[in-house]
Short mmCIF file of C-alpha atoms in Angstrom, two decimals:
data_model
loop_
_atom_site.label_atom_id
_atom_site.label_comp_id
_atom_site.label_asym_id
_atom_site.label_seq_id
_atom_site.Cartn_x
_atom_site.Cartn_y
_atom_site.Cartn_z
CA UNK B 1177 -31.04 -85.46 3.14
CA UNK B 1178 -29.39 -84.82 -0.20
CA UNK B 1179 -26.91 -81.97 -0.49
CA UNK B 1180 -29.05 -80.17 -3.07
CA UNK B 1181 -31.98 -79.96 -0.63
CA UNK B 1182 -29.70 -78.74 2.16
CA UNK B 1183 -28.22 -76.14 -0.17
CA UNK B 1184 -31.67 -74.99 -1.26
CA UNK B 1185 -32.74 -74.68 2.37
CA UNK B 1186 -29.59 -72.68 3.10
CA UNK B 1187 -30.37 -70.18 0.32
CA UNK B 1188 -33.99 -69.87 1.40
CA UNK B 1189 -33.15 -69.32 5.08
CA UNK B 1190 -30.35 -66.87 4.26
CA UNK B 1191 -32.60 -64.80 2.00
CA UNK B 1192 -35.32 -64.92 4.65
CA UNK B 1193 -32.95 -63.34 7.16
CA UNK B 1194 -32.42 -60.34 4.85
CA UNK B 1195 -36.11 -60.26 3.91
CA UNK B 1196 -37.05 -60.17 7.57
CA UNK B 1197 -34.53 -57.40 8.16
CA UNK B 1198 -36.47 -55.28 5.66
CA UNK B 1199 -39.83 -56.29 7.17
CA UNK B 1200 -38.82 -55.55 10.72
CA UNK B 1201 -37.10 -52.29 9.86
CA UNK B 1202 -40.49 -51.46 8.34
CA UNK B 1203 -42.45 -52.50 11.46
CA UNK B 1204 -40.10 -51.25 14.15
CA UNK B 1205 -39.56 -47.96 12.32
CA UNK B 1206 -43.27 -47.41 11.80
CA UNK B 1207 -44.06 -48.36 15.39
CA UNK B 1208 -41.74 -45.67 16.68
CA UNK B 1209 -42.63 -43.09 14.02
CA UNK B 1210 -46.43 -43.44 14.10
CA UNK B 1211 -46.99 -44.27 17.79
CA UNK B 1212 -49.23 -47.04 19.21
CA UNK B 1213 -52.57 -45.66 17.91
CA UNK B 1214 -51.67 -45.25 14.20
CA UNK B 1215 -49.44 -48.32 14.25
CA UNK B 1216 -52.48 -50.25 15.49
CA UNK B 1217 -54.32 -49.14 12.33
CA UNK B 1218 -51.48 -50.50 10.18
CA UNK B 1219 -51.65 -53.78 12.13
CA UNK B 1220 -55.39 -54.13 11.52
CA UNK B 1221 -55.11 -53.39 7.78
CA UNK B 1222 -52.24 -55.85 7.35
CA UNK B 1223 -54.18 -58.53 9.28
CA UNK B 1224 -57.22 -58.02 7.06
CA UNK B 1225 -55.01 -58.12 4.00
CA UNK B 1226 -53.38 -61.33 5.22
CA UNK B 1227 -56.82 -62.95 5.45
CA UNK B 1228 -57.67 -61.96 1.87
CA UNK B 1229 -54.23 -62.63 0.39
CA UNK B 1230 -54.21 -66.23 1.56
CA UNK B 1231 -56.55 -67.07 -1.35
CA UNK B 1232 -53.78 -65.87 -3.67
CA UNK B 1233 -50.56 -66.74 -1.83
CA UNK B 1234 -51.56 -70.33 -1.09
CA UNK B 1235 -53.46 -73.14 -2.73
CA UNK B 1236 -52.58 -72.62 -6.37
CA UNK B 1237 -49.02 -71.69 -5.31
CA UNK B 1238 -48.42 -75.08 -3.67
CA UNK B 1239 -50.03 -76.95 -6.57
CA UNK B 1240 -47.78 -75.17 -9.08
CA UNK B 1241 -44.71 -76.08 -7.01
CA UNK B 1242 -45.90 -79.69 -6.78
CA UNK B 1243 -46.80 -80.03 -10.49
CA UNK B 1244 -43.56 -78.47 -11.71
CA UNK B 1245 -41.43 -80.56 -9.32
CA UNK B 1246 -43.08 -83.70 -10.75
CA UNK B 1247 -43.00 -82.57 -14.41
CA UNK B 1248 -40.25 -80.04 -15.15
CA UNK B 1249 -40.63 -80.36 -18.92
CA UNK B 1250 -44.05 -78.70 -18.74
CA UNK B 1251 -42.95 -76.03 -16.22
CA UNK B 1252 -43.52 -72.94 -18.39
CA UNK B 1253 -46.91 -74.18 -19.59
CA UNK B 1254 -47.98 -74.95 -16.01
CA UNK B 1255 -46.89 -71.45 -15.00
CA UNK B 1256 -48.77 -69.76 -17.86
CA UNK B 1257 -52.00 -71.56 -17.00
CA UNK B 1258 -51.65 -70.80 -13.30
CA UNK B 1259 -50.87 -67.14 -13.99
CA UNK B 1260 -54.09 -66.76 -16.00
CA UNK B 1261 -56.20 -68.39 -13.28
CA UNK B 1262 -54.52 -66.34 -10.57
CA UNK B 1263 -54.91 -62.99 -12.33
CA UNK B 1264 -58.61 -63.48 -13.06
CA UNK B 1265 -59.33 -64.66 -9.53
CA UNK B 1266 -57.33 -61.83 -7.94
CA UNK B 1267 -59.20 -59.15 -9.89
CA UNK B 1268 -62.54 -60.64 -8.80
CA UNK B 1269 -61.36 -60.86 -5.19
CA UNK B 1270 -60.06 -57.29 -5.21
CA UNK B 1271 -63.43 -56.04 -6.47
CA UNK B 1272 -65.36 -57.90 -3.78
CA UNK B 1273 -62.95 -56.73 -1.07
CA UNK B 1274 -63.26 -53.11 -2.22
CA UNK B 1275 -67.07 -53.22 -2.25
CA UNK B 1276 -67.19 -54.84 1.20
CA UNK B 1277 -64.87 -52.24 2.77
CA UNK B 1278 -67.72 -50.28 4.49
CA UNK B 1279 -69.12 -53.50 5.99
CA UNK B 1280 -65.70 -54.57 7.32
CA UNK B 1281 -65.04 -51.12 8.84
CA UNK B 1282 -68.42 -51.19 10.61
CA UNK B 1283 -67.82 -54.71 11.95
CA UNK B 1284 -64.56 -53.48 13.46
CA UNK B 1285 -66.33 -50.46 14.98
CA UNK B 1286 -64.00 -48.01 13.21
CA UNK B 1287 -65.26 -46.25 10.07
CA UNK B 1288 -61.94 -44.38 9.82
CA UNK B 1289 -60.45 -47.64 8.48
CA UNK B 1290 -62.55 -47.38 5.30
CA UNK B 1291 -60.10 -45.51 2.98
CA UNK B 1292 -57.20 -47.73 4.02
CA UNK B 1293 -59.17 -50.92 3.37
CA UNK B 1294 -60.05 -49.63 -0.11
CA UNK B 1295 -56.44 -48.76 -0.92
CA UNK B 1296 -55.25 -52.20 0.20
CA UNK B 1297 -57.51 -53.82 -2.46
CA UNK B 1298 -54.99 -52.67 -5.09
CA UNK B 1299 -52.36 -54.96 -3.61
CA UNK B 1300 -54.21 -58.20 -4.44
CA UNK B 1301 -53.59 -58.47 -8.25
CA UNK B 1302 -49.91 -57.55 -7.88
CA UNK B 1303 -49.27 -59.95 -5.00
CA UNK B 1304 -51.01 -62.77 -6.88
CA UNK B 1305 -48.60 -62.46 -9.83
CA UNK B 1306 -45.64 -62.31 -7.46
CA UNK B 1307 -46.84 -65.49 -5.72
CA UNK B 1308 -47.09 -67.57 -8.90
CA UNK B 1309 -43.69 -66.28 -10.02
CA UNK B 1310 -42.15 -67.58 -6.80
CA UNK B 1311 -43.95 -70.93 -7.23
CA UNK B 1312 -42.42 -71.36 -10.71
CA UNK B 1313 -38.87 -70.88 -9.39
CA UNK B 1314 -39.44 -73.05 -6.31
CA UNK B 1315 -40.90 -75.91 -8.38
CA UNK B 1316 -37.77 -75.88 -10.57
CA UNK B 1317 -35.66 -75.79 -7.37
CA UNK B 1318 -34.10 -72.48 -8.44
CA UNK B 1319 -33.93 -71.34 -4.85
CA UNK B 1320 -31.16 -68.82 -5.45
CA UNK B 1321 -33.25 -66.96 -8.04
CA UNK B 1322 -36.38 -67.20 -5.89
CA UNK B 1323 -34.45 -65.75 -2.98
CA UNK B 1324 -33.30 -62.81 -5.12
CA UNK B 1325 -36.85 -62.00 -6.27
CA UNK B 1326 -38.10 -62.18 -2.69
CA UNK B 1327 -35.41 -59.76 -1.53
CA UNK B 1328 -36.37 -57.33 -4.29
CA UNK B 1329 -39.95 -57.38 -2.95
CA UNK B 1330 -38.94 -56.88 0.69
CA UNK B 1331 -36.44 -54.09 0.21
CA UNK B 1332 -38.49 -52.31 -2.47
CA UNK B 1333 -41.33 -52.07 0.04
CA UNK B 1334 -39.01 -50.49 2.59
CA UNK B 1335 -37.64 -48.07 0.00
CA UNK B 1336 -41.09 -46.91 -1.13
CA UNK B 1337 -42.24 -46.44 2.49
CA UNK B 1338 -39.16 -44.31 3.19
CA UNK B 1339 -39.78 -42.17 0.12
CA UNK B 1340 -43.45 -41.61 0.95
CA UNK B 1341 -42.73 -40.72 4.57
CA UNK B 1342 -40.01 -38.31 3.45
CA UNK B 1343 -42.55 -36.66 1.13
CA UNK B 1344 -44.96 -36.21 4.06
CA UNK B 1345 -47.46 -38.99 3.29
CA UNK B 1346 -48.63 -41.39 6.01
CA UNK B 1347 -50.94 -44.42 6.32
CA UNK B 1348 -52.45 -44.60 2.83
CA UNK B 1349 -49.07 -44.32 1.12
CA UNK B 1350 -47.55 -46.91 3.46
CA UNK B 1351 -50.19 -49.44 2.40
CA UNK B 1352 -49.77 -48.51 -1.29
CA UNK B 1353 -46.05 -49.37 -0.99
CA UNK B 1354 -46.96 -53.08 -0.82
CA UNK B 1355 -48.56 -52.82 -4.28
CA UNK B 1356 -45.53 -51.10 -5.80
CA UNK B 1357 -43.06 -53.56 -4.25
CA UNK B 1358 -44.94 -56.64 -5.54
CA UNK B 1359 -45.10 -55.09 -9.01
CA UNK B 1360 -41.34 -54.41 -9.05
CA UNK B 1361 -40.57 -58.00 -7.94
CA UNK B 1362 -42.84 -59.40 -10.67
CA UNK B 1363 -41.10 -57.29 -13.31
CA UNK B 1364 -37.67 -58.50 -12.14
CA UNK B 1365 -38.89 -62.10 -12.38
CA UNK B 1366 -40.08 -61.57 -15.96
CA UNK B 1367 -36.72 -60.16 -16.94
CA UNK B 1368 -35.12 -63.31 -15.50
CA UNK B 1369 -37.31 -65.77 -17.48
CA UNK B 1370 -37.80 -63.75 -20.69
CA UNK B 1371 -35.85 -66.27 -22.84
CA UNK B 1372 -37.47 -69.41 -21.44
CA UNK B 1373 -39.87 -71.21 -23.79
CA UNK B 1374 -42.75 -73.65 -23.36
CA UNK B 1375 -41.55 -77.25 -23.72
CA UNK B 1376 -44.41 -79.68 -23.12
CA UNK B 1377 -48.05 -78.45 -23.11
CA UNK B 1378 -50.20 -78.52 -19.99
CA UNK B 1379 -53.90 -77.71 -20.04
CA UNK B 1380 -55.28 -79.37 -16.89
CA UNK B 1381 -56.61 -76.16 -15.32
CA UNK B 1382 -59.55 -78.01 -13.81
CA UNK B 1383 -57.26 -80.50 -12.10
CA UNK B 1384 -55.13 -77.69 -10.69
CA UNK B 1385 -58.14 -75.93 -9.24
CA UNK B 1386 -59.55 -79.17 -7.80
CA UNK B 1387 -56.35 -79.79 -5.86
CA UNK B 1388 -55.90 -76.13 -4.94
CA UNK B 1389 -59.30 -75.71 -3.23
CA UNK B 1390 -58.61 -77.88 -0.15
CA UNK B 1391 -55.16 -76.29 0.24
CA UNK B 1392 -56.80 -72.85 0.16
CA UNK B 1393 -59.22 -74.02 2.87
CA UNK B 1394 -56.24 -75.21 4.91
CA UNK B 1395 -54.41 -71.88 4.60
CA UNK B 1396 -57.63 -69.97 5.27
CA UNK B 1397 -57.68 -71.79 8.59
CA UNK B 1398 -54.01 -71.05 9.31
CA UNK B 1399 -54.33 -67.33 8.59
CA UNK B 1400 -57.56 -67.12 10.60
CA UNK B 1401 -55.79 -68.81 13.53
CA UNK B 1402 -52.87 -66.35 13.56
CA UNK B 1403 -55.06 -63.27 12.99
CA UNK B 1404 -58.27 -64.06 14.87
CA UNK B 1405 -56.88 -62.89 18.21
CA UNK B 1406 -56.10 -59.34 17.09
CA UNK B 1407 -59.51 -59.01 15.41
CA UNK B 1408 -61.19 -60.05 18.68
CA UNK B 1409 -58.99 -57.55 20.54
CA UNK B 1410 -60.01 -54.80 18.11
CA UNK B 1411 -63.71 -55.67 18.26
CA UNK B 1412 -63.99 -56.17 22.04
CA UNK B 1413 -61.41 -53.69 23.37
CA UNK B 1414 -62.02 -50.23 21.88
CA UNK B 1415 -58.66 -48.67 22.88
CA UNK B 1416 -56.34 -48.13 19.90
CA UNK B 1417 -53.25 -48.08 22.13
CA UNK B 1418 -53.98 -51.62 23.33
CA UNK B 1419 -54.33 -52.80 19.73
CA UNK B 1420 -50.95 -51.20 19.05
CA UNK B 1421 -49.40 -53.11 21.97
CA UNK B 1422 -50.86 -56.37 20.70
CA UNK B 1423 -49.65 -55.62 17.16
CA UNK B 1424 -46.10 -55.15 18.45
CA UNK B 1425 -46.25 -58.55 20.22
CA UNK B 1426 -47.54 -60.20 17.03
CA UNK B 1427 -44.79 -58.61 14.99
CA UNK B 1428 -42.02 -59.94 17.25
CA UNK B 1429 -43.70 -63.36 17.54
CA UNK B 1430 -43.72 -63.68 13.77
CA UNK B 1431 -39.92 -63.39 13.55
CA UNK B 1432 -39.34 -67.14 14.13
CA UNK B 1433 -42.55 -67.97 12.23
CA UNK B 1434 -41.49 -66.11 9.08
CA UNK B 1435 -37.96 -67.53 9.32
CA UNK B 1436 -38.69 -71.21 9.92
CA UNK B 1437 -41.80 -71.47 7.76
CA UNK B 1438 -39.52 -71.06 4.75
CA UNK B 1439 -38.44 -74.67 5.27
CA UNK B 1440 -41.69 -75.62 3.52
CA UNK B 1441 -40.32 -73.95 0.37
CA UNK B 1442 -37.68 -76.66 -0.08
CA UNK B 1443 -39.49 -79.50 1.69
CA UNK B 1444 -42.57 -79.47 -0.59
CA UNK B 1445 -40.88 -80.05 -4.00
CA UNK B 1446 -38.45 -82.68 -2.68
CA UNK B 1447 -41.07 -84.70 -0.78
CA UNK B 1448 -43.50 -84.38 -3.73
CA UNK B 1449 -40.90 -85.83 -6.10
CA UNK B 1450 -39.99 -88.67 -3.72
CA UNK B 1451 -43.67 -89.49 -3.25
CA UNK B 1452 -44.31 -89.42 -7.02
CA UNK B 1453 -41.46 -91.93 -7.40
CA UNK B 1454 -43.04 -94.12 -4.67
CA UNK B 1455 -39.87 -93.73 -2.59
CA UNK B 1456 -41.34 -93.91 0.93
CA UNK B 1457 -37.96 -94.40 2.69
CA UNK B 1458 -36.74 -91.15 1.12
CA UNK B 1459 -39.91 -89.34 2.21
CA UNK B 1460 -39.35 -90.52 5.78
CA UNK B 1461 -35.71 -89.46 5.59
CA UNK B 1462 -36.67 -85.92 4.51
CA UNK B 1463 -39.25 -85.69 7.31
CA UNK B 1464 -36.97 -86.91 10.10
CA UNK B 1465 -33.93 -84.83 9.20
CA UNK B 1466 -35.95 -81.68 8.56
CA UNK B 1467 -37.70 -81.96 11.94
CA UNK B 1468 -34.43 -82.64 13.77
CA UNK B 1469 -32.77 -79.48 12.48
CA UNK B 1470 -35.98 -77.50 12.94
CA UNK B 1471 -36.25 -78.43 16.63
CA UNK B 1472 -32.56 -77.72 17.28
CA UNK B 1473 -32.88 -74.20 15.84
CA UNK B 1474 -36.47 -73.35 16.83
CA UNK B 1475 -36.76 -74.32 20.50
CA UNK B 1476 -33.87 -72.22 21.88
CA UNK B 1477 -35.09 -69.22 19.87
CA UNK B 1478 -38.60 -69.47 21.33
CA UNK B 1479 -37.17 -70.00 24.81
CA UNK B 1480 -35.00 -66.86 24.61
CA UNK B 1481 -37.82 -64.66 23.28
CA UNK B 1482 -40.19 -65.86 26.02
CA UNK B 1483 -37.59 -65.33 28.77
CA UNK B 1484 -36.67 -61.79 27.73
CA UNK B 1485 -39.94 -60.63 26.18
CA UNK B 1486 -40.11 -57.24 27.94
CA UNK B 1487 -36.53 -56.36 27.08
CA UNK B 1488 -37.03 -57.37 23.44
CA UNK B 1489 -40.15 -55.21 23.15
CA UNK B 1490 -38.33 -52.24 24.68
CA UNK B 1491 -35.36 -52.62 22.35
CA UNK B 1492 -37.55 -53.01 19.26
CA UNK B 1493 -40.30 -50.45 19.97
CA UNK B 1494 -39.23 -48.35 22.94
CA UNK B 1495 -40.52 -48.04 26.50
CA UNK B 1496 -43.97 -46.85 25.30
CA UNK B 1497 -44.72 -50.46 24.28
CA UNK B 1498 -43.57 -52.19 27.50
CA UNK B 1499 -47.11 -53.49 28.35
CA UNK B 1500 -46.74 -55.78 25.31
CA UNK B 1501 -43.91 -57.76 26.98
CA UNK B 1502 -46.15 -60.04 29.04
CA UNK B 1503 -48.33 -60.76 26.00
CA UNK B 1504 -45.26 -61.67 23.95
CA UNK B 1505 -44.02 -64.18 26.55
CA UNK B 1506 -47.26 -66.15 26.07
CA UNK B 1507 -47.89 -65.56 22.38
CA UNK B 1508 -44.47 -66.74 21.20
CA UNK B 1509 -45.30 -70.32 22.24
CA UNK B 1510 -48.42 -70.19 20.09
CA UNK B 1511 -46.25 -69.36 17.10
CA UNK B 1512 -43.87 -72.18 18.03
CA UNK B 1513 -46.74 -74.67 17.76
CA UNK B 1514 -48.04 -73.17 14.51
CA UNK B 1515 -44.55 -73.49 12.96
CA UNK B 1516 -44.36 -77.17 13.87
CA UNK B 1517 -47.93 -77.72 12.69
CA UNK B 1518 -47.25 -76.01 9.34
CA UNK B 1519 -44.08 -78.01 8.62
CA UNK B 1520 -45.83 -81.32 9.30
CA UNK B 1521 -48.87 -80.22 7.28
CA UNK B 1522 -46.67 -79.48 4.25
CA UNK B 1523 -45.61 -83.11 4.23
CA UNK B 1524 -49.26 -84.23 4.09
CA UNK B 1525 -49.78 -81.89 1.12
CA UNK B 1526 -46.78 -83.41 -0.65
CA UNK B 1527 -48.10 -86.98 -0.22
CA UNK B 1528 -51.62 -86.04 -1.40
CA UNK B 1529 -53.37 -86.33 1.98
CA UNK B 1530 -54.69 -82.79 2.15
CA UNK B 1531 -58.06 -83.50 3.76
CA UNK B 1532 -56.37 -84.65 6.96
CA UNK B 1533 -54.79 -81.24 7.59
CA UNK B 1534 -57.98 -79.42 6.60
CA UNK B 1535 -59.92 -81.19 9.36
CA UNK B 1536 -57.21 -80.54 11.96
CA UNK B 1537 -57.06 -76.87 10.98
CA UNK B 1538 -60.82 -76.55 11.43
CA UNK B 1539 -60.43 -77.92 14.96
CA UNK B 1540 -57.91 -75.16 15.69
CA UNK B 1541 -60.16 -72.45 14.23
CA UNK B 1542 -63.21 -73.51 16.22
CA UNK B 1543 -61.28 -73.93 19.48
CA UNK B 1544 -59.59 -70.52 19.12
CA UNK B 1545 -62.90 -68.81 18.33
CA UNK B 1546 -64.53 -69.97 21.55
CA UNK B 1547 -61.39 -69.40 23.60
CA UNK B 1548 -61.14 -65.81 22.33
CA UNK B 1549 -64.83 -65.26 22.96
CA UNK B 1550 -64.37 -66.36 26.57
CA UNK B 1551 -60.86 -65.13 27.43
CA UNK B 1552 -60.55 -61.72 25.73
CA UNK B 1553 -63.42 -60.04 27.68
CA UNK B 1554 -62.12 -61.61 30.90
CA UNK B 1555 -58.32 -61.23 30.52
CA UNK B 1556 -57.84 -58.65 27.76
CA UNK B 1557 -54.63 -58.88 25.71
CA UNK B 1558 -53.32 -61.87 27.64
CA UNK B 1559 -56.58 -63.70 26.90
CA UNK B 1560 -56.00 -63.38 23.15
CA UNK B 1561 -52.45 -64.71 23.49
CA UNK B 1562 -53.59 -67.67 25.60
CA UNK B 1563 -56.38 -68.49 23.11
CA UNK B 1564 -53.83 -68.58 20.27
CA UNK B 1565 -51.36 -70.73 22.22
CA UNK B 1566 -53.86 -73.32 23.46
CA UNK B 1567 -55.58 -73.75 20.08
CA UNK B 1568 -52.30 -74.13 18.17
CA UNK B 1569 -51.02 -76.64 20.71
CA UNK B 1570 -54.15 -78.73 20.14
CA UNK B 1571 -53.57 -78.63 16.38
CA UNK B 1572 -49.88 -79.50 16.70
CA UNK B 1573 -50.57 -82.42 19.06
CA UNK B 1574 -53.12 -83.95 16.66
CA UNK B 1575 -50.94 -83.56 13.54
CA UNK B 1576 -47.88 -84.90 15.40
CA UNK B 1577 -49.78 -88.07 16.38
CA UNK B 1578 -51.05 -88.52 12.81
CA UNK B 1579 -47.55 -87.93 11.38
CA UNK B 1580 -46.06 -90.50 13.75
CA UNK B 1581 -48.64 -93.04 12.59
CA UNK B 1582 -48.11 -92.23 8.91
CA UNK B 1583 -44.31 -91.90 8.75
CA UNK B 1584 -43.21 -93.83 11.87
CA UNK B 1585 -40.96 -92.35 14.57
CA UNK B 1586 -40.51 -88.88 13.05
CA UNK B 1587 -38.52 -87.54 16.03
CA UNK B 1588 -36.14 -89.56 18.23
CA UNK B 1589 -36.97 -89.43 21.94
CA UNK B 1590 -33.28 -88.92 22.72
CA UNK B 1591 -33.22 -85.78 20.57
CA UNK B 1592 -36.20 -84.33 22.45
CA UNK B 1593 -34.64 -85.11 25.86
CA UNK B 1594 -31.27 -83.59 24.91
CA UNK B 1595 -32.89 -80.38 23.62
CA UNK B 1596 -34.90 -80.12 26.87
CA UNK B 1597 -31.73 -80.55 28.97
CA UNK B 1598 -29.91 -77.89 26.93
CA UNK B 1599 -32.84 -75.47 27.39
CA UNK B 1600 -32.87 -75.99 31.17
CA UNK B 1601 -29.13 -75.30 31.42
CA UNK B 1602 -29.54 -72.26 29.17
CA UNK B 1603 -32.32 -71.00 31.46
CA UNK B 1604 -30.05 -71.40 34.51
CA UNK B 1605 -27.27 -69.31 32.93
CA UNK B 1606 -29.76 -66.67 31.73
CA UNK B 1607 -30.23 -65.60 35.37
CA UNK B 1608 -26.65 -64.27 35.41
CA UNK B 1609 -26.81 -62.29 32.14
CA UNK B 1610 -27.76 -58.67 31.48
CA UNK B 1611 -30.44 -58.02 28.90
CA UNK B 1612 -30.52 -54.32 28.12
CA UNK B 1613 -29.02 -52.22 25.35
CA UNK B 1614 -25.95 -53.69 23.63
CA UNK B 1615 -25.70 -56.30 26.39
CA UNK B 1616 -28.88 -57.91 25.03
CA UNK B 1617 -27.15 -58.97 21.82
CA UNK B 1618 -24.13 -60.30 23.73
CA UNK B 1619 -26.42 -62.22 26.12
CA UNK B 1620 -28.37 -63.82 23.27
CA UNK B 1621 -25.16 -64.94 21.55
CA UNK B 1622 -23.89 -66.42 24.81
CA UNK B 1623 -27.14 -68.31 25.40
CA UNK B 1624 -27.06 -69.81 21.90
CA UNK B 1625 -23.41 -70.77 22.44
CA UNK B 1626 -24.32 -72.51 25.71
CA UNK B 1627 -27.25 -74.34 24.07
CA UNK B 1628 -25.26 -75.68 21.12
CA UNK B 1629 -22.28 -76.53 23.33
CA UNK B 1630 -24.52 -78.69 25.50
CA UNK B 1631 -25.84 -80.48 22.40
CA UNK B 1632 -22.26 -81.22 21.35
CA UNK B 1633 -21.43 -82.55 24.80
CA UNK B 1634 -24.53 -84.75 24.66
CA UNK B 1635 -23.52 -85.84 21.11
CA UNK B 1636 -26.75 -84.64 19.51
CA UNK B 1637 -24.65 -82.41 17.27
CA UNK B 1638 -21.45 -83.80 15.75
CA UNK B 1639 -18.67 -83.11 13.26
CA UNK B 1640 -20.85 -84.17 10.32
CA UNK B 1641 -23.31 -81.37 11.11
CA UNK B 1642 -20.46 -78.83 11.20
CA UNK B 1643 -18.99 -80.20 7.98
CA UNK B 1644 -22.33 -79.87 6.20
CA UNK B 1645 -22.76 -76.24 7.30
CA UNK B 1646 -19.21 -75.38 6.20
CA UNK B 1647 -19.77 -77.02 2.84
CA UNK B 1648 -22.96 -75.05 2.25
CA UNK B 1649 -21.34 -71.74 3.16
CA UNK B 1650 -18.22 -72.32 1.06
CA UNK B 1651 -20.22 -73.37 -2.02
CA UNK B 1652 -22.80 -70.60 -1.76
#
């Protein structure tokens, strides 16, 4: 993997840490401030919004990244065309969403959601402009600038929420903060590019839309998969407190998802360029090295969260949310599989084999639908978590087999075995550690230290890995 890709990934992951800090201060603070019932309302609105936003945050976004990575001279023209398409589409979508608000509230058996659904429609045009702005920077591999704009969005949202709560406003104002934050981030982006001019013309709007549609279908499936469970919980279990518990489990489970999914930000433009140059060995190199580092960082994180789920919930939300701990221990594995599935799917997008991932995603959607329909009435919250985990495992298994056929030996067997051994040893030592209060942080650090030490002993990690990390940090 070239140093520039590693450096880009470093910037993206570092910014994601600070972005997630703002997001989870938002969620953990609201969870404690509002209580399970009102926090459940926020969770439902954000899940609905996630389903609608996917038409704006994905599809055209990935195509803009891909087109600009392959043709930098036409970058500004590509961006201008995409911005026009995105703005028109977002205004239409916002209007439809607003008009359908009463229907959605009735389907969820809660008419009190109506005003909040209507307010959230305002977010769509602003978030669409923010999305295309990020795509422009990512396509040009300006990951440092993209990271800065993203941080402006995350921390502005937290700032506006704090101001509104201080002024005495509650749910409606909290949702409106997303609109204001996206607008501020978009304005900062425009200040950054104000002197950049159009170089080569680009007018293939039809081609952009043709490629974007299957990617939108793919991301529709992904967002449905990670939000279907809570919608089933809301529809079939009429207790707001239980929805609040489930929302807290989802929020914690999405910590590794939101962190590791950012690897697609750097992977997509680099693999797209290598594929456009017909450099298959380089494509395979990107795939193998990305997956190796992903597994080394992801698996111990999932393991720790699953082991200490109840303690993590108590630390993040307080003892009132303790029933969510058992749900989290199951759900976190579902998010592990969806992370792996998403990373591998990005590679298929980059090499122009989008239909493959669309079909696999549809398998996940259908399987989760029937699993939720059967398990939620029978097992409650745990049923939703199991439905998510089983369906995402099915999707990951299929895409892993297809990736192995397409790119040959994408993960070494020895790497998998060594990570498994390190996890088992880490599990053994976890029995002797305390996981409450400040001791929780110390215990987590110790477990990571044990895991990585074992990998060094087994020679999965070596001095070259350390040298690369040091180089990235010193040059950042």
